[in-house]
Coordinates of C-alpha atoms and ligand atoms in Angstrom, one line a residue:
M214 CA 11.9 -35.7 -18.6
K215 CA 11.6 -34.0 -22.0
P216 CA 15.0 -32.5 -23.0
R217 CA 14.8 -29.0 -24.5
L218 CA 17.8 -27.8 -26.4
L219 CA 18.1 -24.1 -26.1
T220 CA 21.9 -23.6 -26.7
P221 CA 23.2 -21.2 -29.4
G222 CA 24.4 -24.1 -31.4
P223 CA 23.6 -26.8 -32.0
T224 CA 19.9 -26.0 -32.2
P225 CA 16.9 -28.4 -32.6
T226 CA 16.1 -29.9 -35.9
P227 CA 12.5 -30.0 -37.3
E228 CA 10.7 -33.4 -37.6
E229 CA 10.6 -33.6 -41.4
T230 CA 14.4 -32.9 -41.5
L231 CA 15.1 -35.6 -38.9
L232 CA 13.0 -38.1 -40.9
E233 CA 15.1 -37.4 -44.0
L234 CA 18.2 -38.0 -41.9
A235 CA 16.9 -41.5 -41.1
R236 CA 16.6 -42.5 -44.8
P237 CA 19.2 -44.8 -46.4
V238 CA 22.5 -43.4 -47.5
T239 CA 22.6 -42.6 -51.3
F240 CA 25.3 -42.2 -53.9
H241 CA 26.3 -38.6 -54.5
R242 CA 27.4 -38.7 -58.2
S243 CA 23.9 -39.0 -59.5
S244 CA 21.4 -36.9 -61.4
Q245 CA 19.1 -37.0 -58.3
F246 CA 21.7 -35.6 -56.1
R247 CA 22.7 -32.9 -58.6
A248 CA 19.1 -31.8 -58.7
I249 CA 19.2 -31.5 -54.9
I250 CA 22.4 -29.5 -55.0
K251 CA 20.9 -27.2 -57.6
E252 CA 17.8 -26.6 -55.4
V253 CA 19.6 -26.1 -52.1
T254 CA 22.1 -23.7 -53.8
A255 CA 19.2 -21.5 -55.1
D256 CA 17.6 -21.5 -51.6
L257 CA 20.9 -20.7 -50.0
Q258 CA 21.3 -17.7 -52.3
Y259 CA 17.9 -16.6 -51.2
I260 CA 18.9 -16.8 -47.5
F261 CA 22.3 -15.1 -48.2
C262 CA 20.5 -12.4 -50.3
T263 CA 23.0 -12.9 -53.1
T264 CA 23.1 -13.9 -56.7
Q265 CA 26.6 -15.3 -56.3
P266 CA 27.1 -19.1 -55.8
V267 CA 26.9 -20.3 -52.2
L268 CA 29.4 -23.1 -51.7
T269 CA 28.6 -26.0 -49.4
I270 CA 31.6 -27.5 -47.6
T271 CA 31.6 -30.6 -45.4
A272 CA 33.1 -29.1 -42.2
S273 CA 31.9 -27.2 -39.2
G274 CA 31.5 -23.5 -39.5
T275 CA 35.1 -22.9 -38.7
G276 CA 36.0 -24.7 -41.9
A277 CA 34.4 -22.0 -44.0
M278 CA 36.1 -19.4 -41.9
E279 CA 39.5 -21.0 -42.6
A280 CA 38.6 -21.2 -46.3
A281 CA 37.8 -17.5 -46.3
I282 CA 41.2 -16.5 -44.9
A283 CA 43.3 -19.1 -46.8
N284 CA 41.8 -18.0 -50.2
T285 CA 41.8 -14.2 -49.8
V286 CA 45.0 -13.1 -48.1
P287 CA 48.6 -13.9 -49.0
V288 CA 51.1 -14.9 -46.3
G289 CA 52.4 -11.6 -44.9
G290 CA 49.2 -9.8 -46.0
K291 CA 47.3 -7.6 -43.5
A292 CA 44.0 -8.2 -41.8
I293 CA 42.0 -5.8 -39.7
C294 CA 40.1 -8.0 -37.2
L295 CA 37.1 -6.5 -35.5
I296 CA 36.8 -8.3 -32.2
S297 CA 33.9 -8.2 -29.8
G298 CA 34.3 -11.7 -28.3
R299 CA 35.5 -15.2 -28.7
W300 CA 34.3 -15.6 -32.3
G301 CA 36.0 -12.4 -33.4
E302 CA 39.1 -13.8 -31.7
R303 CA 38.7 -16.9 -33.8
W304 CA 39.2 -14.9 -37.0
R305 CA 42.4 -13.4 -35.5
N306 CA 43.7 -16.9 -34.6
I307 CA 43.0 -18.2 -38.1
C308 CA 44.8 -15.2 -39.6
K309 CA 47.8 -15.9 -37.4
A310 CA 47.9 -19.5 -38.3
F311 CA 48.1 -18.5 -42.0
G312 CA 50.9 -16.0 -41.4
V313 CA 48.7 -13.0 -41.9
T314 CA 49.6 -9.8 -40.0
V315 CA 46.7 -8.8 -37.7
V316 CA 45.6 -5.4 -36.7
E317 CA 43.1 -5.8 -33.8
V318 CA 40.2 -3.5 -33.3
K319 CA 38.9 -4.7 -30.0
V320 CA 36.0 -3.7 -27.7
P321 CA 35.2 -5.1 -24.2
Y322 CA 33.0 -8.1 -24.1
G323 CA 29.3 -7.1 -24.4
E324 CA 30.0 -4.2 -26.7
S325 CA 29.8 -4.0 -30.4
V326 CA 32.5 -2.6 -32.7
P327 CA 31.6 0.9 -33.8
P328 CA 31.9 1.4 -37.6
E329 CA 34.0 4.6 -36.9
A330 CA 36.6 2.4 -35.3
L331 CA 36.9 0.4 -38.6
A332 CA 37.1 3.7 -40.6
A333 CA 40.0 4.8 -38.3
A334 CA 41.8 1.5 -38.6
L335 CA 41.5 1.5 -42.4
K336 CA 42.8 5.0 -42.6
E337 CA 45.8 4.0 -40.6
H338 CA 46.2 0.7 -42.5
P339 CA 45.1 1.4 -46.1
D340 CA 47.1 -1.7 -47.2
A341 CA 44.8 -4.1 -45.3
A342 CA 43.7 -6.9 -47.6
I343 CA 40.7 -7.9 -45.5
V344 CA 38.5 -6.9 -42.6
T345 CA 37.0 -9.7 -40.5
A346 CA 33.7 -9.2 -38.6
T347 CA 31.2 -11.2 -36.6
H348 CA 27.5 -10.5 -37.3
S349 CA 26.2 -12.0 -34.1
E350 CA 28.9 -12.5 -31.4
T351 CA 27.5 -15.6 -29.9
A352 CA 29.9 -15.5 -27.0
T353 CA 28.4 -12.2 -25.6
G354 CA 25.1 -11.9 -27.5
A355 CA 26.2 -8.6 -29.2
R356 CA 25.2 -7.6 -32.7
N357 CA 27.6 -5.9 -35.0
D358 CA 26.7 -3.4 -37.7
I359 CA 27.6 -5.2 -40.8
K360 CA 25.8 -2.7 -43.1
G361 CA 27.9 0.0 -41.5
F362 CA 31.1 -1.9 -41.9
A363 CA 30.3 -2.7 -45.5
A364 CA 29.7 1.0 -46.3
I365 CA 33.3 1.6 -45.3
T366 CA 35.0 -1.4 -46.9
Q367 CA 33.2 -0.8 -50.2
A368 CA 35.1 2.4 -50.6
S369 CA 38.4 0.7 -50.0
S370 CA 40.3 -2.3 -51.5
A371 CA 39.9 -4.4 -48.3
L372 CA 37.4 -7.2 -48.5
L373 CA 34.8 -7.5 -45.7
I374 CA 34.6 -11.1 -44.5
V375 CA 31.7 -11.8 -42.1
D376 CA 31.1 -14.7 -39.8
G377 CA 27.3 -15.1 -40.0
I378 CA 27.2 -18.4 -38.2
S379 CA 24.6 -17.3 -35.6
G380 CA 23.4 -14.3 -37.6
L381 CA 22.4 -15.5 -41.0
G382 CA 18.7 -16.5 -41.1
V383 CA 18.2 -14.6 -37.8
M384 CA 18.9 -10.9 -38.6
E385 CA 18.9 -8.9 -41.7
C386 CA 22.0 -9.4 -43.7
R387 CA 21.9 -8.4 -47.4
M388 CA 25.2 -9.6 -48.9
D389 CA 24.7 -8.1 -52.4
D390 CA 22.8 -4.9 -51.4
W391 CA 25.1 -4.0 -48.6
G392 CA 28.3 -4.9 -50.4
V393 CA 29.6 -7.6 -48.1
D394 CA 32.4 -9.6 -49.8
V395 CA 32.4 -12.9 -48.0
V396 CA 29.7 -14.4 -45.8
V397 CA 30.1 -17.7 -44.0
T398 CA 27.7 -19.7 -41.9
G399 CA 27.2 -23.2 -40.5
S400 CA 24.4 -25.8 -40.5
Q401 CA 23.7 -26.1 -36.8
K402 CA 22.3 -22.6 -35.9
A403 CA 19.5 -20.9 -37.8
L404 CA 19.5 -23.5 -40.6
M405 CA 18.1 -26.0 -38.2
L406 CA 20.4 -29.0 -39.0
P407 CA 22.8 -31.0 -37.1
P408 CA 26.5 -29.8 -37.3
G409 CA 28.5 -30.8 -40.3
L410 CA 28.0 -28.4 -43.1
A411 CA 29.6 -25.0 -43.7
F412 CA 28.5 -22.4 -46.3
I413 CA 30.4 -19.6 -47.9
S414 CA 29.6 -17.0 -50.6
L415 CA 32.0 -14.5 -52.2
S416 CA 31.3 -11.3 -54.1
P417 CA 32.7 -10.8 -57.6
R418 CA 35.6 -8.7 -56.3
A419 CA 36.4 -11.3 -53.7
W420 CA 36.5 -13.9 -56.5
T421 CA 38.9 -11.7 -58.4
R422 CA 41.1 -11.6 -55.4
V423 CA 41.0 -15.4 -55.1
D424 CA 41.8 -16.0 -58.7
S425 CA 44.7 -13.5 -58.7
L426 CA 46.1 -15.0 -55.5
Y427 CA 46.3 -18.5 -57.0
Q428 CA 48.1 -17.0 -60.1
G429 CA 50.5 -14.9 -58.1
P430 CA 53.7 -15.8 -56.3
S431 CA 52.0 -16.5 -52.9
T432 CA 49.6 -19.3 -53.9
P433 CA 47.2 -20.2 -51.1
R434 CA 48.5 -23.2 -49.1
T435 CA 45.3 -25.3 -49.0
F436 CA 44.0 -28.3 -50.8
Y437 CA 40.6 -29.2 -49.3
F438 CA 39.6 -25.6 -48.9
D439 CA 40.6 -24.4 -52.4
L440 CA 37.4 -22.5 -53.1
R441 CA 37.9 -22.6 -56.9
K442 CA 37.3 -26.3 -56.8
Y443 CA 33.9 -25.8 -55.0
R444 CA 32.9 -23.0 -57.4
D445 CA 33.9 -24.9 -60.6
N446 CA 32.2 -28.1 -59.5
L447 CA 29.1 -26.3 -58.4
A448 CA 28.7 -24.9 -62.0
G449 CA 27.8 -28.5 -62.9
N450 CA 25.8 -29.0 -59.6
D451 CA 28.6 -31.2 -58.2
T452 CA 31.1 -31.2 -55.4
P453 CA 34.9 -31.6 -55.4
F454 CA 34.9 -34.2 -52.6
T455 CA 32.4 -36.6 -51.1
P456 CA 29.9 -34.3 -49.5
A457 CA 27.9 -35.1 -46.3
N458 CA 25.1 -35.8 -48.8
T459 CA 22.7 -37.1 -46.1
L460 CA 22.9 -33.6 -44.5
V461 CA 22.5 -31.9 -47.8
R462 CA 19.3 -33.8 -48.4
A463 CA 18.1 -32.8 -45.0
L464 CA 19.2 -29.2 -45.7
R465 CA 16.8 -29.1 -48.6
L466 CA 13.9 -29.5 -46.2
S467 CA 15.1 -26.9 -43.7
L468 CA 15.6 -24.4 -46.4
K469 CA 12.2 -25.1 -47.8
R470 CA 10.8 -24.1 -44.4
L471 CA 12.7 -20.8 -44.5
R472 CA 11.6 -20.2 -48.1
D473 CA 7.9 -20.8 -47.2
E474 CA 8.1 -18.4 -44.3
G475 CA 10.0 -15.8 -46.2
I476 CA 13.4 -14.4 -45.1
E477 CA 12.0 -11.0 -43.9
N478 CA 9.3 -12.8 -41.8
C479 CA 12.0 -15.0 -40.4
W480 CA 14.0 -11.9 -39.3
K481 CA 10.8 -10.5 -37.7
R482 CA 10.0 -13.7 -35.9
H483 CA 13.5 -13.8 -34.3
A484 CA 13.4 -10.1 -33.4
R485 CA 10.0 -10.6 -31.6
M486 CA 11.3 -13.6 -29.6
A487 CA 14.4 -11.7 -28.8
R488 CA 12.5 -8.8 -27.4
A489 CA 10.4 -11.2 -25.3
A490 CA 13.5 -12.9 -23.9
R491 CA 15.1 -9.6 -23.1
A492 CA 12.0 -8.4 -21.3
A493 CA 12.4 -11.2 -18.8
A494 CA 15.8 -9.8 -17.6
G495 CA 14.5 -7.0 -15.4
P496 CA 12.0 -9.1 -13.3
L497 CA 14.7 -11.8 -13.1
G498 CA 17.0 -9.3 -11.5
L499 CA 19.6 -9.9 -14.2
E500 CA 21.3 -7.6 -16.6
L501 CA 21.9 -8.2 -20.3
L502 CA 25.5 -8.6 -21.2
A503 CA 25.2 -7.1 -24.7
K504 CA 24.6 -3.3 -25.1
D505 CA 23.2 -3.9 -28.6
P506 CA 21.8 -7.4 -28.4
A507 CA 21.6 -9.8 -31.3
D508 CA 18.3 -11.6 -32.0
G509 CA 19.4 -15.2 -32.0
L510 CA 20.3 -15.5 -28.4
T511 CA 19.9 -13.6 -25.1
V512 CA 22.8 -13.4 -22.7
Y513 CA 21.9 -12.7 -19.0
K514 CA 24.6 -11.7 -16.6
L515 CA 24.5 -13.6 -13.3
P516 CA 25.2 -12.0 -10.0
E517 CA 28.5 -13.0 -8.5
T518 CA 26.7 -14.8 -5.7
V519 CA 25.1 -17.3 -8.2
D520 CA 27.2 -20.3 -9.2
G521 CA 26.9 -20.0 -12.9
V522 CA 28.2 -23.5 -13.6
A523 CA 26.1 -25.3 -11.0
I524 CA 22.9 -23.6 -12.2
L525 CA 23.3 -25.0 -15.7
G526 CA 23.3 -28.5 -14.2
V527 CA 20.2 -27.9 -12.2
L528 CA 18.3 -26.4 -15.1
E529 CA 19.1 -29.5 -17.2
K530 CA 18.7 -32.2 -14.5
E531 CA 15.6 -30.9 -12.9
Y532 CA 13.8 -29.1 -15.7
G533 CA 15.2 -30.6 -18.9
I534 CA 16.3 -27.1 -20.0
R535 CA 19.7 -27.1 -21.7
V536 CA 21.1 -23.6 -22.0
A537 CA 24.7 -22.6 -22.4
G538 CA 27.0 -20.8 -20.0
G539 CA 30.0 -18.6 -20.7
Q540 CA 33.3 -19.5 -22.2
D541 CA 36.8 -18.6 -21.2
T542 CA 36.7 -15.5 -18.9
L543 CA 32.9 -15.5 -19.0
K544 CA 32.7 -19.0 -17.6
G545 CA 30.3 -19.2 -14.7
K546 CA 29.2 -15.6 -15.2
I547 CA 26.5 -15.7 -17.8
I548 CA 23.6 -17.7 -19.2
R549 CA 23.1 -17.9 -22.9
L550 CA 19.6 -18.7 -24.0
A551 CA 19.2 -19.3 -27.7
H552 CA 16.0 -18.5 -29.7
M553 CA 17.1 -19.2 -33.2
G554 CA 16.1 -21.7 -35.8
Y555 CA 13.6 -24.3 -34.7
I556 CA 13.1 -22.9 -31.2
D557 CA 9.7 -21.3 -30.6
Y558 CA 8.5 -18.8 -28.1
F559 CA 7.0 -21.3 -25.8
E560 CA 10.3 -23.0 -25.3
V561 CA 11.9 -19.6 -24.5
L562 CA 9.1 -19.1 -22.0
A563 CA 9.8 -22.5 -20.5
A564 CA 13.4 -21.4 -19.9
V565 CA 12.3 -18.1 -18.4
S566 CA 9.9 -19.9 -16.1
A567 CA 12.7 -22.4 -15.1
L568 CA 15.0 -19.5 -14.3
E569 CA 12.3 -18.0 -12.1
M570 CA 12.2 -21.2 -10.2
V571 CA 15.9 -22.0 -10.1
L572 CA 17.5 -18.7 -9.3
P573 CA 16.0 -18.5 -5.8
K574 CA 17.7 -21.9 -5.0
F575 CA 20.9 -20.1 -5.7
G576 CA 20.1 -17.3 -3.3
H577 CA 18.8 -14.8 -5.9
A578 CA 15.2 -13.9 -5.1
V579 CA 12.7 -13.7 -7.9
Q580 CA 9.0 -13.0 -7.6
P581 CA 7.3 -16.0 -9.4
G582 CA 5.5 -15.2 -12.6
T583 CA 6.9 -11.7 -13.0
A584 CA 9.5 -12.6 -15.7
V585 CA 7.1 -14.8 -17.5
S586 CA 4.4 -12.1 -17.6
A587 CA 6.8 -9.4 -18.6
S588 CA 8.0 -11.6 -21.4
Q589 CA 4.5 -12.5 -22.5
R590 CA 3.6 -8.8 -22.6
A591 CA 6.6 -8.0 -24.8
F592 CA 5.8 -10.9 -27.1
S593 CA 2.1 -9.8 -27.5
E594 CA 3.1 -6.2 -28.1
G595 CA 5.5 -7.4 -30.8
A596 CA 2.6 -9.1 -32.8
Ligands
LIG754 C1 28.8 -21.4 -33.4 C2 29.7 -20.3 -34.0 C3 30.9 -20.6 -34.6 C4 31.5 -22.0 -34.5 O1 31.5 -22.7 -35.6 P1 31.8 -24.3 -35.6 O2 30.6 -24.8 -36.3 O3 31.8 -24.7 -34.1 O4 33.1 -24.4 -36.2 C5 31.6 -19.6 -35.1 N1 31.1 -18.3 -35.1 C6 30.0 -18.0 -34.5 C7 29.5 -16.6 -34.5 C8 29.2 -19.0 -33.9 O5 28.0 -18.7 -33.3

């Protein structure tokens, strides 16, 4: 059977990137590697829509999230955490681990945080040092209005820190134009690489905050994630510690793909696939969990009669389709189908077709071909 990886991280890796990963390990303090760092940094700036340096950290995405918090808020400082699911909760948990006082702005799973709720929270807490947000809430498939958030934080002294881990390279996010202060992402989603690299970029005013924190009485308590080290080394196309340089070499090829396509086209491609995946929901007799869905994944709610854990096993064992289920309180209740990065429409269609065949085995009747054809129509109309 041919395995098809359709989970919202990790995602599949293109062939040329895989071939690069198979090449011999090289030394990283070399002019060749510095040239690669220079090239990938320029391409990352293009993807982030920023002229600021984009720092590459050897860590999973959470490493960059931790770096963002550790370097921008002092112990006892205040964070407004916009929470629409598990990943928004991760920001809150990191803040707590660093002794940051958290103000939660929370919506039920499936909903997005309205910018007005941020405006109200900032009004009540004008002393907030940061606001954390999640572009694509991968736990529920909801999209958050980063542009709307940034319009509010821009007029305040709070920095807007965005988890773009399943959003960047999928949906429009213009760091400089929108005035987002910190954007983080990871390698294993839209960037089409294996897990292992995290990326972070900071606005000029965020850097001012970082530098003043290190000079002040409440110096950030971090060594590996001291972002000044990454910035200062990057000025000479170097890294402070041994980077996962094999992954960085592979990154060069994935970014080249995105460059060749063009970032706007990349956003359009994801939007079109997302519409086609959502169009399957009705004929499958499933609802979408997200009210305002993100474009990198589609989250279908399962009826209570369907065993949401067992169905994942059948999809994988009998059809080779690996999708993700829910986490925590959503476990067994949803199916998360990814369509980001190196996943094309025909793989999404394969998953839709497999769902048509598998759902009836779980007592949920579906008319064969109806979801597939609805999806195809949506895809064609989106051309
Ligand atoms: C996948 C994901 C993460 C997790 O990052 P790790 O690489 O597992 O540390 C965080 N946030 C979002 C929105 C994600 O999709």
